[in-house]
Coordinates of C-alpha atoms in Angstrom, one line a residue:
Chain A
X1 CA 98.0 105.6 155.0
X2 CA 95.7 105.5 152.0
X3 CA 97.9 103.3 149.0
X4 CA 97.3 103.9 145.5
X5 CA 94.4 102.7 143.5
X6 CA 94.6 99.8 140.9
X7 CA 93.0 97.4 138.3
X8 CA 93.0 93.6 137.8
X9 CA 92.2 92.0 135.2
X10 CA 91.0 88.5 135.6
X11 CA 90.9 86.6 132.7
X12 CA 89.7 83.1 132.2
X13 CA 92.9 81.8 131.1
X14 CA 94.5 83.0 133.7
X15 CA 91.9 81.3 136.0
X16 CA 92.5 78.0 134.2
X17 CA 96.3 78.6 134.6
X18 CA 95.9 78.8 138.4
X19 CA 93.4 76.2 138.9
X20 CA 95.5 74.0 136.9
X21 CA 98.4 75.5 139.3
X22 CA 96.8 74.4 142.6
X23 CA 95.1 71.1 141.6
X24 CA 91.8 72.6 141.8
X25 CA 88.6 71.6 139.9
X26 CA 88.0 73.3 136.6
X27 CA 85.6 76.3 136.9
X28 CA 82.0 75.8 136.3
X29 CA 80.2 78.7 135.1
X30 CA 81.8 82.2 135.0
X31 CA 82.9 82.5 138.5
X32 CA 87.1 82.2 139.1
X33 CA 88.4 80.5 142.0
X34 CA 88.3 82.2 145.3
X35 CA 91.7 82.7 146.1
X36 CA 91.4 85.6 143.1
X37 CA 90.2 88.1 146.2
X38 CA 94.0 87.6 147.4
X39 CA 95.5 87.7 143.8
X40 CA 93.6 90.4 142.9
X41 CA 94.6 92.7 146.1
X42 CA 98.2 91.9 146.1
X43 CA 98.4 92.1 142.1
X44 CA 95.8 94.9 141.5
X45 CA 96.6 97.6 144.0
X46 CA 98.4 100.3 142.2
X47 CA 101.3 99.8 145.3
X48 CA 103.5 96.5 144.8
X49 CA 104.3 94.7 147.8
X50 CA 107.7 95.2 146.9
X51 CA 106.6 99.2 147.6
X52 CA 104.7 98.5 150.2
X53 CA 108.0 96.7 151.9
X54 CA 109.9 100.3 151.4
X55 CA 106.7 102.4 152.5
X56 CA 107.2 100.7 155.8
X57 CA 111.0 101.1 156.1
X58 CA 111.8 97.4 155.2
X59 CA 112.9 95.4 152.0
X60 CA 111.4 92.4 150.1
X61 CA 115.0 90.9 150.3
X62 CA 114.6 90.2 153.6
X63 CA 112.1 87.9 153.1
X64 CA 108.4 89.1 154.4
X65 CA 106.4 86.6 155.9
X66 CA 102.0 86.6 156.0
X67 CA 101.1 85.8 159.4
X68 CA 97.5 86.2 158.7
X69 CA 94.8 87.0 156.4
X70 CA 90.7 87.6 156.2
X71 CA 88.6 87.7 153.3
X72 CA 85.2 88.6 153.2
X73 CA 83.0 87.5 150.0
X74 CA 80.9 90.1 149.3
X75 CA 79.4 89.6 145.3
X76 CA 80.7 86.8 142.8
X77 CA 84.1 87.7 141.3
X78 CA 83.6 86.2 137.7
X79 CA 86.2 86.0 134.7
X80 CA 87.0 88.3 132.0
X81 CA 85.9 90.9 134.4
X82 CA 88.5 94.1 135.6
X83 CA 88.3 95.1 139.5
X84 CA 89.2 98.2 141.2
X85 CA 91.4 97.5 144.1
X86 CA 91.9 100.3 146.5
X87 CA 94.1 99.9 149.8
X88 CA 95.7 101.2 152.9
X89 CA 98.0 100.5 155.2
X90 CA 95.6 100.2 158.9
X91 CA 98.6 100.2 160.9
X92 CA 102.0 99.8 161.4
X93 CA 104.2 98.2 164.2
X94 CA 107.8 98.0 164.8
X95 CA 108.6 95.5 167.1
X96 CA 111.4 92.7 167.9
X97 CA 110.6 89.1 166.9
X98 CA 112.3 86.0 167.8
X99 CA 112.6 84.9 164.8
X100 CA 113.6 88.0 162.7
X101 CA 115.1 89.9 165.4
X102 CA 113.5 93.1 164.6
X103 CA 110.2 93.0 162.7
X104 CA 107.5 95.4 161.0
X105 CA 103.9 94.1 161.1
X106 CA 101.8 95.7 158.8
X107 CA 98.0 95.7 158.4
X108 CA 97.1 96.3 155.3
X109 CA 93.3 96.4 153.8
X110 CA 91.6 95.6 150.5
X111 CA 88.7 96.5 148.6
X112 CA 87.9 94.9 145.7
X113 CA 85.5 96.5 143.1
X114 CA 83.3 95.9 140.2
X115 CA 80.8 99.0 138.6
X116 CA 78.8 99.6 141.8
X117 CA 79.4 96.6 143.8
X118 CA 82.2 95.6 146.4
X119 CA 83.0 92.3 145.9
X120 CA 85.9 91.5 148.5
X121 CA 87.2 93.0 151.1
X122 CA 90.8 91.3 151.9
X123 CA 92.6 92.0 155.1
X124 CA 96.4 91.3 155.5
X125 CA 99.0 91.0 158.4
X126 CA 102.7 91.0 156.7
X127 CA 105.7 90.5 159.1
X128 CA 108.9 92.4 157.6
X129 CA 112.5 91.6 159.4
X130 CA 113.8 94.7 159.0
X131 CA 117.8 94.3 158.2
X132 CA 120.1 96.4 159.6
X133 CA 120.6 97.9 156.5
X134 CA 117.5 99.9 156.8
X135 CA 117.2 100.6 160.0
Chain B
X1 CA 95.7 64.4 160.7
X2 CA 93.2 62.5 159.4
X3 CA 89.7 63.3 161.4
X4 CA 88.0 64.5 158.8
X5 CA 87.3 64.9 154.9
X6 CA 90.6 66.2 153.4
X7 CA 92.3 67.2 150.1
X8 CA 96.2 66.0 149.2
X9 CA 98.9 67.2 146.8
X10 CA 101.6 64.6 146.9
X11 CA 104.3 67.1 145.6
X12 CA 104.8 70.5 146.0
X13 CA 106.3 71.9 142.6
X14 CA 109.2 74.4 142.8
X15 CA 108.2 75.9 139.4
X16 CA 104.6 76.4 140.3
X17 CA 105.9 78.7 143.1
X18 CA 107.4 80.9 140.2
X19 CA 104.7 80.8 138.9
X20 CA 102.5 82.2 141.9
X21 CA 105.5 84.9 142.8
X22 CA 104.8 86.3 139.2
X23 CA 101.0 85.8 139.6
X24 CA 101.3 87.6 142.9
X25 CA 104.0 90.2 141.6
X26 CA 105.6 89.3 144.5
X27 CA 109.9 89.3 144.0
X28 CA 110.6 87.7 147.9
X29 CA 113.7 85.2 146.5
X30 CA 112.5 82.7 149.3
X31 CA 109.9 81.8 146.5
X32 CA 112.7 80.9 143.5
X33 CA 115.9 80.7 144.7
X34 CA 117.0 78.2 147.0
X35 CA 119.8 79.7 148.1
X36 CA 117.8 82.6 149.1
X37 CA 115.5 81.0 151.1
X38 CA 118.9 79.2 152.5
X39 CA 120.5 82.5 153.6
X40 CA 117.2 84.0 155.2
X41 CA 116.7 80.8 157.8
X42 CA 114.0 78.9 155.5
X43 CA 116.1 75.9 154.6
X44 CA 117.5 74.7 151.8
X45 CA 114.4 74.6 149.4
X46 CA 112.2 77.1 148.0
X47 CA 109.3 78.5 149.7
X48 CA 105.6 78.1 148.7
X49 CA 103.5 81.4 148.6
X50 CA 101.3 81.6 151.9
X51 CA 98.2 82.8 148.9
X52 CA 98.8 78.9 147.7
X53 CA 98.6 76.7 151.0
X54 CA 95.2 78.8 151.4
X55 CA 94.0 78.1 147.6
X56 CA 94.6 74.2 149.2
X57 CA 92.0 74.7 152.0
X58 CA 89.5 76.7 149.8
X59 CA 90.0 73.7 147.6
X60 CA 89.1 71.4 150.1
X61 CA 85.9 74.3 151.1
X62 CA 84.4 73.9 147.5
X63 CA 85.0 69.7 147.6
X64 CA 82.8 69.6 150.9
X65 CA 80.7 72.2 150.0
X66 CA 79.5 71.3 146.4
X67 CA 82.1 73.7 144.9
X68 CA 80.1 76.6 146.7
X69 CA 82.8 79.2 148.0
X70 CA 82.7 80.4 151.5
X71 CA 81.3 84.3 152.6
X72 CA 84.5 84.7 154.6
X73 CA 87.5 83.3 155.7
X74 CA 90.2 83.8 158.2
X75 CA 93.9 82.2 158.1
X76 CA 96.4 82.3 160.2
X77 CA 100.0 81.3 158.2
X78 CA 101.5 79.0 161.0
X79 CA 104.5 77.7 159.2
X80 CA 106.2 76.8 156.0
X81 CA 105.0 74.6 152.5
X82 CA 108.6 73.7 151.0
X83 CA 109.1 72.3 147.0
X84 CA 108.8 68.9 147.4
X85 CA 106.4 68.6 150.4
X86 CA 103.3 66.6 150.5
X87 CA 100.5 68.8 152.0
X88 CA 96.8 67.3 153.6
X89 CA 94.1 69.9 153.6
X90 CA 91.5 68.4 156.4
X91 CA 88.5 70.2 157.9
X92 CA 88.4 69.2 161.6
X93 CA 85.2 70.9 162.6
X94 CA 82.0 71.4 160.4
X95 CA 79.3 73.6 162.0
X96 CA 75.8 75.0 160.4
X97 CA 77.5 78.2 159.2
X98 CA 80.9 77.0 158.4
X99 CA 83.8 75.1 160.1
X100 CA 87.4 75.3 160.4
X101 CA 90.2 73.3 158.4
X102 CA 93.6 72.8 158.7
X103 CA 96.6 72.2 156.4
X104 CA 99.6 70.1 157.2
X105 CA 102.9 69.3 155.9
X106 CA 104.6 66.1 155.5
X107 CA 101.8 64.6 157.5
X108 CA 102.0 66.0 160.6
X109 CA 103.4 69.6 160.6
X110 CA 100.1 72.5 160.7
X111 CA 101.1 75.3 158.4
X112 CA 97.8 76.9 158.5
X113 CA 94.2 77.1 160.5
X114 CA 91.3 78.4 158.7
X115 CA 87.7 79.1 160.2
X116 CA 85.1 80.1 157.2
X117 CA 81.7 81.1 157.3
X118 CA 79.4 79.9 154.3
X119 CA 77.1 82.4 152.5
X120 CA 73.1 82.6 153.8
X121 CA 74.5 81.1 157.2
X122 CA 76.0 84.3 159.3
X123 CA 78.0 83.3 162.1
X124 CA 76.1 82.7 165.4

């Protein structure tokens, strides 16, 4: 299922802010800390993860966990720069956990843009306890 | 765990997961409201962001690697960071094209194994 598209916009400040916010060394030249492929899918694609919880029949109240991620680097991401962030959901599986009792795992895949170039490519597997209340 | 180089934050902060939530757009109470994360089985503190614990490791990536970022990176989110913790980032294998790292809670708890791959050095 193809999400909807998005933009982020990655300022330097906000770079600072989240260095500052994970005890990382300030940025030398223009390029923001790499964990900005991840902000930038979750916060950029035009479909919250809040929406993407409902989309596959579960709620963010229930507390979503990430099992697992994969980023590939593909160009520099630099500040004061806006990304296209397109996404889809790669697959979907209901199935019980031991944990959760009964669980979505979704798979859900980012690109992350800039003019011509694809500069990340972020891959995601959520698990969603799915409550009773929406089964 | 203490093998190799590492990177340590001594204390978690509850506020900075706020921070991340709203950074992240992401409204899961586990990350701001302890009684939340009580009710859904997480304990009785807040809950760090997964995205965070794995800034911690590509902060520990960039201190080995003279601040160059990796071409790739895989995670797998193996348990939970709580306010208050103290987490060790620590790469336990370094390889010519990469290497893998692992972060740990409290000193001995692994919340989170990562293999990267650096850029101009594909994996063999």
């Amino acid at each position: 299922m193809t999400l909807a598209s998005g933009t982020f916009r990655l300022d330097a400040v906000l770079d600072d802010r989240t260095r500052l916010s994970c005890r990382s060394d300030t940025r030398s030249g223009s390029e923001a800390h790499p964990i900005f492929a991840f902000v930038a899918a979750l916060r950029g694609a035009g479909t919250s993860i809040e929406t993407l919880c409902e989309l596959c029949g579960c709620s963010i109240a229930d507390g979503p966990v990430l099992a697992s991620c994969d980023i590939e680097y593909l160009a520099p991401m630099p500040v004061d720069e806006t990304y296209r962030v397109d996404a889809r959901i790669a697959e979907r599986i209901e199935k019980p956990s031991r944990r959760f009792g009964q669980a979505v795992h979704a798979f859900v895949e980012f690109s992350i843009g800039r003019g011509e170039d694809e500069c990340a490519r972020v891959r995601l597997h959520i698990i969603m306890p799915r409550s009773a209340d929406h089964g | 765990m203490d093998e190799g180089p590492s990177w340590k934050l001594d204390d978690v902060s509850a506020s900075e997961m706020v921070f991340w939530a709203d950074l992240l757009d992401d409204p899961n109470p586990i990350h701001s409201d302890p009684e939340a994360a009580r009710r859904l089985g997480f304990g009785n503190r807040t809950v760090n962001p997964g995205p965070v614990n794995l800034a911690y490791v590509l902060n520990l990536i960039a201190q080995e690697c003279g601040g160059t970022p990796p071409s790739r990176i895989t995670a797998r989110f193996l348990g939970n960071v709580m306010a208050g913790d103290d987490v060790t980032a620590t790469l336990v294998e370094q390889t010519d094209n990469g290497g893998s790292a692992v972060l740990t809670r409290n000193g001995d708890e692994v919340v989170l194994q990562a293999d990267f791959t650096m850029p101009g050095k594909p994996a063999s």
